[in-house]
Short mmCIF file of C-alpha atoms in Angstrom, two decimals:
data_model
loop_
_atom_site.label_atom_id
_atom_site.label_comp_id
_atom_site.label_asym_id
_atom_site.label_seq_id
_atom_site.Cartn_x
_atom_site.Cartn_y
_atom_site.Cartn_z
CA MET A 118 125.16 101.18 136.90
CA LEU A 119 126.94 98.58 138.84
CA LEU A 120 130.03 99.19 141.74
CA ALA A 121 132.13 96.55 143.05
CA ALA A 122 135.53 95.94 144.48
CA PRO A 123 137.64 92.49 145.78
CA THR A 124 136.90 93.06 149.70
CA GLY A 125 134.10 94.29 151.57
CA ARG A 126 136.05 97.43 153.36
CA ALA A 127 136.91 98.61 149.54
CA ALA A 128 133.12 98.29 148.52
CA LYS A 129 132.11 100.28 151.50
CA ARG A 130 134.61 102.92 150.38
CA MET A 131 133.01 103.12 147.32
CA ASN A 132 129.33 103.66 148.68
CA GLU A 133 130.88 105.91 151.24
CA THR A 134 132.59 107.96 148.32
CA THR A 135 130.13 108.00 145.57
CA GLY A 136 126.28 107.38 147.93
CA LEU A 137 125.52 104.53 145.62
CA PRO A 138 125.23 100.99 146.36
CA SER A 139 128.10 99.08 146.10
CA SER A 140 129.12 95.36 146.73
CA THR A 141 132.01 92.64 146.55
CA ILE A 142 132.51 91.01 143.42
CA HIS A 143 131.80 87.73 145.31
CA ARG A 144 128.37 89.17 146.19
CA LEU A 145 127.79 90.55 143.02
CA LEU A 146 128.46 87.16 141.01
CA GLY A 147 126.40 85.18 143.81
CA LEU A 148 129.60 83.46 144.88
CA ASN A 149 129.76 81.92 148.03
CA GLY A 150 134.01 81.72 148.15
CA ARG A 151 133.86 78.13 148.18
CA GLU A 152 133.82 77.44 144.52
CA ASN A 153 136.00 74.88 143.10
CA LYS A 154 139.05 76.81 141.56
CA ALA A 155 140.03 74.61 139.50
CA LYS A 156 136.79 73.98 137.61
CA ASN A 157 135.19 76.86 135.33
CA THR A 158 132.65 78.61 137.25
CA ASP A 159 129.70 80.47 135.34
CA PRO A 160 128.07 83.05 136.95
CA LYS A 161 124.76 84.80 136.02
CA GLU A 162 124.96 87.48 133.47
CA LEU A 163 125.37 90.72 135.06
CA GLU A 164 122.67 93.51 134.43
CA GLY A 165 122.85 97.08 133.57
CA GLY A 166 124.91 99.62 131.22
CA LEU A 167 127.90 100.58 133.33
CA LEU A 168 130.34 98.37 135.81
CA ILE A 169 133.09 99.91 137.77
CA VAL A 170 135.36 98.02 139.81
CA ASP A 171 137.63 99.46 142.21
CA GLU A 172 141.02 98.09 143.65
CA MET A 173 141.81 96.05 140.41
CA SER A 174 145.08 95.09 141.41
CA MET A 175 143.70 92.66 144.15
CA VAL A 176 141.79 90.91 141.95
CA ASP A 177 143.77 87.35 140.78
CA THR A 178 143.27 85.09 137.41
CA TRP A 179 140.09 83.22 138.73
CA LEU A 180 137.89 85.90 139.98
CA ALA A 181 138.91 88.22 136.77
CA ASN A 182 137.82 85.25 134.60
CA THR A 183 134.57 85.03 136.44
CA LEU A 184 133.85 88.45 136.47
CA PHE A 185 134.52 88.54 132.82
CA LYS A 186 132.28 85.98 131.72
CA ALA A 187 129.43 87.42 133.81
CA ILE A 188 129.82 91.12 131.69
CA PRO A 189 127.45 91.19 128.65
CA ASP A 190 128.68 92.74 125.55
CA SER A 191 126.59 95.63 125.97
CA MET A 192 128.20 96.62 129.29
CA GLN A 193 130.86 99.36 129.55
CA VAL A 194 133.30 98.62 132.22
CA ILE A 195 135.63 100.92 134.25
CA PHE A 196 138.59 99.06 136.13
CA VAL A 197 140.43 101.38 138.94
CA GLY A 198 143.28 100.75 140.30
CA ASP A 199 146.76 101.57 141.23
CA LYS A 200 149.67 99.39 139.45
CA ASP A 201 152.20 100.09 141.81
CA GLN A 202 150.81 98.32 144.70
CA LEU A 203 150.88 94.95 145.27
CA PRO A 204 149.29 92.37 143.08
CA SER A 205 146.90 89.96 144.08
CA VAL A 206 147.24 87.31 146.81
CA GLY A 207 146.10 84.53 144.15
CA PRO A 208 147.57 83.63 140.90
CA GLY A 209 148.09 86.68 138.00
CA GLN A 210 148.60 90.38 137.56
CA ILE A 211 145.35 91.25 136.05
CA LEU A 212 145.59 95.26 135.96
CA HIS A 213 149.32 95.11 134.97
CA ASP A 214 148.80 92.89 132.03
CA LEU A 215 145.62 95.10 131.19
CA LEU A 216 147.66 98.55 131.47
CA ASN A 217 150.11 96.88 129.09
CA ILE A 218 147.91 96.37 126.14
CA PRO A 219 147.65 99.68 124.16
CA ASP A 220 144.32 98.95 122.71
CA ILE A 221 142.58 99.30 125.62
CA PRO A 222 141.99 103.10 126.46
CA GLN A 223 143.37 104.10 129.88
CA LYS A 224 144.01 107.15 131.85
CA GLU A 225 145.98 108.01 134.85
CA LEU A 226 144.85 109.94 137.68
CA THR A 227 147.71 112.27 139.00
CA GLU A 228 145.47 114.06 141.73
CA ILE A 229 145.80 112.36 145.46
CA TYR A 230 142.67 113.06 147.79
CA ARG A 231 143.49 110.39 150.89
CA GLN A 232 145.83 112.99 152.53
CA GLY A 233 145.69 116.82 152.57
CA ASP A 234 147.32 119.40 150.37
CA GLY A 235 151.28 119.66 151.48
CA SER A 236 151.43 116.30 153.05
CA SER A 237 154.72 114.73 153.00
CA ILE A 238 153.16 111.26 152.49
CA ILE A 239 152.13 111.84 149.15
CA SER A 240 155.67 112.99 148.28
CA LEU A 241 157.23 110.22 150.20
CA ALA A 242 155.02 107.42 147.83
CA HIS A 243 155.90 109.36 144.94
CA GLU A 244 159.85 108.82 145.59
CA ILE A 245 159.65 105.28 146.74
CA LYS A 246 157.57 104.79 143.39
CA ASN A 247 160.46 105.94 141.48
CA GLY A 248 162.85 104.14 143.26
CA ALA A 249 164.22 106.33 145.93
CA LEU A 250 163.94 107.60 149.78
CA PRO A 251 163.60 111.36 149.71
CA GLU A 252 166.81 113.17 151.37
CA ASP A 253 164.67 114.09 154.55
CA PHE A 254 163.64 110.61 154.88
CA THR A 255 164.89 110.23 158.41
CA GLN A 256 163.90 113.78 159.04
CA ASN A 257 160.75 114.58 161.15
CA GLN A 258 157.63 115.94 159.39
CA ASN A 259 154.64 117.44 160.42
CA ASP A 260 152.42 114.36 159.35
CA ARG A 261 155.57 111.70 159.00
CA SER A 262 158.34 110.74 161.78
CA TYR A 263 161.36 108.37 161.46
CA PHE A 264 162.78 106.34 164.48
CA ALA A 265 165.56 104.28 164.08
CA CYS A 266 165.98 101.11 165.96
CA GLN A 267 166.81 97.25 165.59
CA ALA A 268 164.57 94.55 165.34
CA GLN A 269 164.50 93.39 169.04
CA GLN A 270 163.39 97.34 169.59
CA ILE A 271 160.61 97.22 168.05
CA GLU A 272 158.42 96.23 170.05
CA PRO A 273 158.86 98.13 173.12
CA LEU A 274 159.11 101.48 170.41
CA ILE A 275 156.04 100.65 169.12
CA SER A 276 154.56 100.32 172.74
CA LYS A 277 155.71 103.90 173.83
CA VAL A 278 154.50 105.34 170.31
CA ALA A 279 150.63 103.73 170.71
CA THR A 280 150.68 104.60 174.22
CA LYS A 281 151.50 108.23 173.62
CA ALA A 282 148.87 107.85 170.58
CA LYS A 283 146.06 106.71 173.26
CA GLN A 284 146.77 109.33 175.72
CA LYS A 285 146.21 112.01 172.53
CA GLY A 286 143.02 110.20 172.02
CA PHE A 287 143.62 108.01 169.08
CA THR A 288 141.37 104.72 169.24
CA PRO A 289 142.46 100.86 167.98
CA GLN A 290 140.49 101.71 164.61
CA ASP A 291 142.27 105.12 164.30
CA ILE A 292 145.70 103.19 164.44
CA GLN A 293 146.90 100.33 162.21
CA VAL A 294 150.41 98.71 162.75
CA LEU A 295 151.40 97.04 159.37
CA ALA A 296 153.97 94.52 159.04
CA PRO A 297 155.36 92.04 156.35
CA MET A 298 155.60 88.70 158.47
CA TYR A 299 153.97 87.01 161.39
CA LYS A 300 156.91 85.52 163.54
CA GLY A 301 159.76 86.91 165.36
CA PRO A 302 160.09 89.78 167.91
CA ALA A 303 158.87 92.11 165.17
CA GLY A 304 156.45 89.85 163.38
CA ILE A 305 152.53 90.84 163.86
CA ASN A 306 151.99 88.00 166.45
CA ALA A 307 153.73 89.72 168.96
CA LEU A 308 152.75 93.01 168.05
CA ASN A 309 149.15 92.18 168.55
CA LYS A 310 149.75 90.84 171.89
CA MET A 311 151.45 93.98 172.81
CA MET A 312 148.62 96.39 171.29
CA GLN A 313 145.96 94.09 172.68
CA GLU A 314 147.57 94.96 176.23
CA ILE A 315 148.12 99.01 175.77
CA PHE A 316 144.50 99.56 173.95
CA ASN A 317 142.26 96.65 175.50
CA PRO A 318 144.22 95.25 178.97
CA ASN A 319 142.60 92.93 181.50
CA VAL A 320 144.24 93.70 184.50
CA ASP A 321 141.76 93.17 186.89
CA GLN A 322 140.36 90.29 185.11
CA THR A 323 137.04 91.54 185.06
CA LYS A 324 136.22 91.37 180.93
CA LYS A 325 135.17 88.48 179.30
CA GLU A 326 138.12 86.73 177.72
CA VAL A 327 138.35 83.37 175.90
CA SER A 328 141.49 81.85 174.25
CA PHE A 329 142.01 79.97 170.88
CA ASN A 330 145.54 78.71 169.03
CA ASN A 331 147.39 80.81 171.71
CA VAL A 332 145.49 83.95 171.21
CA VAL A 333 143.37 85.67 173.93
CA TYR A 334 140.18 87.36 172.67
CA ARG A 335 138.38 90.11 174.35
CA ILE A 336 135.29 92.29 174.68
CA GLY A 337 136.43 95.40 172.57
CA ASP A 338 139.24 93.32 171.02
CA LYS A 339 139.76 94.67 167.07
CA VAL A 340 139.79 91.36 164.59
CA LEU A 341 140.09 90.71 160.99
CA GLN A 342 138.26 88.39 158.55
CA LEU A 343 140.32 85.95 157.46
CA VAL A 344 138.11 84.42 154.53
CA ASN A 345 134.86 85.15 152.58
CA ALA A 346 131.64 84.25 154.20
CA PRO A 347 128.91 86.04 151.67
CA GLU A 348 125.95 84.33 153.79
CA ASP A 349 127.21 86.65 156.65
CA ASN A 350 127.73 89.63 154.41
CA VAL A 351 131.36 89.36 155.64
CA PHE A 352 134.88 89.28 153.38
CA ASN A 353 138.28 88.70 153.70
CA GLY A 354 140.04 91.77 155.18
CA ASP A 355 136.92 93.32 156.88
CA MET A 356 138.15 94.40 160.45
CA GLY A 357 135.14 94.82 162.99
CA GLU A 358 135.31 94.77 167.04
CA ILE A 359 134.13 91.83 169.16
CA THR A 360 131.12 92.80 171.47
CA GLY A 361 129.94 90.04 173.24
CA ILE A 362 131.43 86.82 174.29
CA ILE A 363 129.28 83.81 175.05
CA TYR A 364 130.79 80.92 177.53
CA ALA A 365 129.30 77.53 176.56
CA LYS A 366 127.19 77.15 179.62
CA ASP A 367 125.29 79.91 178.52
CA SER A 368 125.05 79.20 174.98
CA GLU A 369 121.97 77.37 173.45
CA ASP A 370 124.49 75.20 171.64
CA LYS A 371 126.91 74.73 174.43
CA VAL A 372 129.98 75.78 172.43
CA ASP A 373 131.82 79.34 173.27
CA GLU A 374 130.88 82.16 170.81
CA LEU A 375 131.97 85.37 169.69
CA VAL A 376 129.78 88.49 168.82
CA ILE A 377 131.77 90.41 166.08
CA ALA A 378 130.32 93.96 164.89
CA PHE A 379 131.94 94.71 161.41
CA ASP A 380 130.13 98.07 161.26
CA ALA A 381 126.06 97.67 161.51
CA ASN A 382 126.46 94.08 161.23
CA GLU A 383 126.88 91.71 163.91
CA VAL A 384 128.10 88.00 163.49
CA LYS A 385 128.46 85.34 165.59
CA TYR A 386 131.11 82.73 165.65
CA LYS A 387 131.22 79.46 167.38
CA ARG A 388 134.48 78.04 168.68
CA ASN A 389 134.93 75.85 165.40
CA GLU A 390 134.78 78.77 163.64
CA TRP A 391 137.42 81.08 164.95
CA ASN A 392 140.16 80.17 163.00
CA LYS A 393 138.32 82.61 160.16
CA ILE A 394 139.33 85.95 162.40
CA THR A 395 142.32 87.11 164.21
CA LEU A 396 143.53 89.93 166.15
CA SER A 397 144.16 93.29 164.15
CA TYR A 398 145.94 95.66 166.02
CA CYS A 399 148.74 94.87 163.90
CA CYS A 400 147.88 93.16 160.18
CA SER A 401 149.94 92.10 157.14
CA ILE A 402 150.23 94.62 154.39
CA HIS A 403 148.61 92.54 152.28
CA LYS A 404 145.45 92.29 154.24
CA ALA A 405 145.62 96.26 154.65
CA GLN A 406 144.96 96.97 150.86
CA GLY A 407 141.95 98.60 150.00
CA ASN A 408 141.96 100.27 153.64
CA GLU A 409 142.91 103.15 155.32
CA PHE A 410 143.69 104.59 158.20
CA LYS A 411 144.43 108.08 160.38
CA MET A 412 147.52 107.06 161.94
CA VAL A 413 150.02 103.92 160.48
CA ILE A 414 152.63 102.69 162.02
CA LEU A 415 155.24 100.71 159.91
CA PRO A 416 158.32 99.12 161.26
CA MET A 417 160.76 97.52 158.49
CA VAL A 418 163.87 95.79 159.58
CA ASN A 419 166.10 93.40 157.81
CA GLN A 420 164.52 90.59 159.53
CA TYR A 421 161.75 90.88 157.30
CA SER A 422 164.63 90.66 153.94
CA ARG A 423 162.45 88.33 152.01
CA MET A 424 159.72 90.40 151.86
CA LEU A 425 161.37 93.57 151.12
CA GLN A 426 160.01 95.05 147.95
CA ARG A 427 159.20 98.26 146.58
CA ASN A 428 155.33 97.87 145.70
CA LEU A 429 155.27 96.47 149.49
CA LEU A 430 156.71 99.74 150.65
CA TYR A 431 154.59 101.60 148.51
CA THR A 432 151.51 99.88 149.70
CA ALA A 433 152.14 100.13 153.34
CA VAL A 434 152.72 103.98 152.90
CA THR A 435 149.50 104.95 151.19
CA ARG A 436 147.28 103.05 153.70
CA SER A 437 147.96 105.96 156.11
CA LYS A 438 145.81 109.28 155.83
CA GLU A 439 146.98 111.65 158.69
CA MET A 440 150.14 110.20 160.34
CA LEU A 441 153.09 108.03 159.27
CA ILE A 442 155.20 106.52 161.89
CA LEU A 443 158.35 104.89 160.30
CA LEU A 444 160.54 102.88 162.38
CA GLY A 445 163.39 100.26 162.03
CA GLU A 446 166.60 99.92 160.25
CA LEU A 447 167.50 102.67 157.60
CA SER A 448 169.12 99.80 155.35
CA ALA A 449 165.99 97.92 155.18
CA TYR A 450 164.03 100.74 153.82
CA GLN A 451 166.50 101.05 151.38
CA ARG A 452 166.17 97.35 150.36
CA CYS A 453 162.47 97.97 149.91
CA VAL A 454 163.20 100.89 147.12
CA GLU A 455 165.90 99.04 145.42
CA GLN A 456 164.05 95.96 144.92
CA VAL A 457 161.45 95.58 142.43
CA SER A 458 159.52 92.54 142.61
CA THR A 459 159.81 90.04 139.88
CA LEU A 460 157.00 90.06 137.21
CA ARG A 461 154.54 87.03 137.46
CA LEU A 462 154.57 84.74 133.95
CA THR A 463 151.31 85.55 132.64
CA ALA A 464 149.93 85.13 129.23
CA LEU A 465 147.04 87.51 129.20
CA LYS A 466 148.21 90.20 127.48
CA GLU A 467 149.30 87.90 124.50
CA ARG A 468 146.14 86.06 124.75
CA ILE A 469 143.97 89.42 124.32
CA ASN A 470 146.29 90.48 121.59
CA GLY A 471 145.82 87.51 119.69
CA ILE A 472 149.20 86.56 119.40
CA ASP A 473 149.50 82.57 118.09
CA SER A 474 152.89 81.65 119.78
CA ILE A 475 151.62 82.12 123.40
CA SER A 476 153.70 78.93 124.32
CA GLN A 477 156.72 80.83 122.64
CA ALA A 478 156.48 84.24 124.34
CA MET A 479 155.70 82.05 127.70
CA ARG A 480 159.35 80.53 127.17
CA LEU A 481 160.82 83.88 126.62
CA LYS A 482 159.88 84.90 129.71
CA ILE A 483 161.02 82.05 131.67
CA SER A 484 164.43 82.17 129.74
CA THR A 485 164.66 85.94 131.16
CA TYR A 486 163.46 84.76 134.70
CA GLU A 487 166.23 82.26 134.52
CA ASN A 488 169.09 84.63 133.35
CA GLU A 489 168.21 87.12 136.08
CA GLN A 490 168.36 84.18 138.84
CA GLU A 491 171.66 83.88 137.62
CA GLU A 492 173.01 87.38 138.36
CA ALA A 493 175.54 87.57 141.20
CA PRO A 494 173.82 87.71 144.66
CA PHE A 495 176.27 90.74 145.18
CA GLU A 496 174.89 92.48 142.37
CA LYS A 497 171.48 91.67 142.41
CA GLU A 498 171.22 92.71 146.20
CA HIS A 499 172.53 96.06 145.50
CA LYS A 500 172.38 97.23 142.42
CA ALA A 501 170.11 100.61 142.17
CA VAL A 502 166.75 99.90 140.62
CA LYS A 503 166.43 102.89 137.99
CA ASN A 504 163.08 102.80 136.75
CA SER A 505 160.28 100.68 137.95
CA LYS A 506 158.23 100.16 135.14
CA PRO A 507 158.74 97.21 133.67
CA LYS A 508 160.29 96.91 129.70
CA ILE A 509 157.58 96.58 127.11
CA GLU A 510 158.54 94.95 124.25
CA SER A 511 157.41 95.59 120.46
CA ASP A 512 155.99 92.83 118.92
CA SER A 513 158.82 92.50 116.56
CA ALA A 514 161.45 92.20 119.12
CA LYS A 515 159.60 89.16 120.55
CA VAL A 516 159.69 87.57 116.81
CA GLU A 517 163.23 88.40 116.59
CA SER A 518 163.39 86.55 119.96
CA PHE A 519 161.50 83.86 118.94
CA ASP A 520 164.65 82.72 117.07
CA LEU A 521 166.24 81.10 119.94
CA PHE A 522 163.78 78.64 120.12
CA ALA A 523 163.32 78.28 116.46
CA GLN A 524 164.72 74.41 116.57
CA GLU A 525 163.39 72.18 118.29
CA THR A 526 165.15 68.87 119.71
CA PRO A 527 162.97 65.60 118.79
CA ALA A 528 161.58 63.94 121.72
CA PRO A 529 164.05 60.94 122.23
CA SER A 530 163.14 56.93 122.75
CA GLY A 531 163.82 55.26 125.48
CA PRO A 532 164.59 56.49 128.98
CA ILE A 533 165.93 60.07 129.44
CA GLN A 534 166.65 62.77 131.95
CA LEU A 535 164.24 65.57 132.48
CA THR A 536 166.19 69.09 131.79
CA PRO A 537 165.32 72.66 131.38
CA GLU A 538 166.36 72.39 127.74
CA LEU A 539 163.87 69.59 127.05
CA ILE A 540 161.04 71.58 128.22
CA GLN A 541 162.15 74.64 126.61
CA ASN A 542 162.32 72.74 123.16
CA HIS A 543 159.06 71.26 123.65
CA ALA A 544 160.63 67.68 123.54
CA ILE A 545 158.79 66.84 126.78
CA ASP A 546 155.44 67.97 128.18
CA PRO A 547 156.41 69.69 131.55
CA MET A 548 152.90 68.96 132.79
CA ILE A 549 152.79 65.42 132.30
CA GLY A 550 150.46 64.14 135.35
CA MET A 551 149.78 67.58 136.48
CA GLY A 552 146.19 68.09 134.35
CA GLU A 553 144.06 68.53 136.99
CA ILE A 554 146.25 70.57 139.14
CA SER A 555 145.77 74.33 139.38
CA PRO A 556 147.91 77.48 140.90
CA TYR A 557 145.41 77.38 144.13
CA ASP A 558 146.43 73.90 145.05
CA PHE A 559 149.93 75.42 146.18
CA GLN A 560 148.17 78.33 147.62
CA VAL A 561 149.33 78.40 151.37
CA THR A 562 146.06 80.03 153.72
CA GLN A 563 146.93 81.51 157.15
CA LYS A 564 145.42 79.54 159.91
#
């Protein structure tokens, strides 16, 4: 039996829960995280009778493709994941597409074990998933509190909450602040600096500290790994603690070094590698996937407008095990539950179902997407979303829809102007000159 997950933290949780060995998908496949994703990767074939992969919603197209190629025909596979969480950072929506294929056996688990019986966090998560906030959202519960405030009040209010939590014995590892964006007064960068001064201050200047890219690191700081480093058994999303700082004058290589402990695994980082880490008292909701914390502090304000979506809020809320502190603008939370993220344009379902007209299916999806974008801004922003489940069309409905594209415009000769109609009617190839380009070439990584 093989157990795997896309992140080190999730793999560790599998090990803790089952008592069985588990690893990241990268480590299972022998990947180093530096593969050229624009080219095919041929991993070694896996051995065993059963493979269980957790947190499948975080797996992107490239990693899924590489994993699938390594699975022998004789192996049984179980994919586990939450379809209502955020999709993968990379291209694709693998779990969502697989769940929309009736021929693949599936089972929905309804029993929740992260929170205790009677937890209001569970009921809140269900309400969010169904596109609404509960009537008691602003009322304090035993395990949940709400504080109304504006964006400029977020930092001082979180400071008060964190200080009080520290006085009650909560450690930096117990508390996690989650925010959707890095910049601004309610952004991750500002909140990290504030939380550092609460949990790891250096008032008397007796602690060792170093500075890198306007971030100060001290012994005892909580940090986050930003990239995969299989050679050190550290992966994107892993959280650790700085246990040592070696100044250049004391280092063999005459460069500053940080020593970071990821559980029992200590790793040294030379100064030129410090862009692989960041403070993690506050982190993005995407980075928190696969993790769980005793206390989650979740600010949500309209400053985050372009990030306010239902799956973002649902993912953040479900990271909390015991206590959830919500603060910010009620209208921002309301926008979250009303805004469903646009489904990505993928063809995995059609490919697996063996539909010949994949290009027609894609054109239909593109047309639907364009029609949605033409919707009046006011109506689009304020309409209530009644059902978060995507509408699944029957094959017969798709065939009828394809008639819209039945008449193709012949390719004109001579100079032409590129228009959406020419692309949709296959009169011109929209990928001219882009044969070597993949979606990963447009992916922005956090510096």
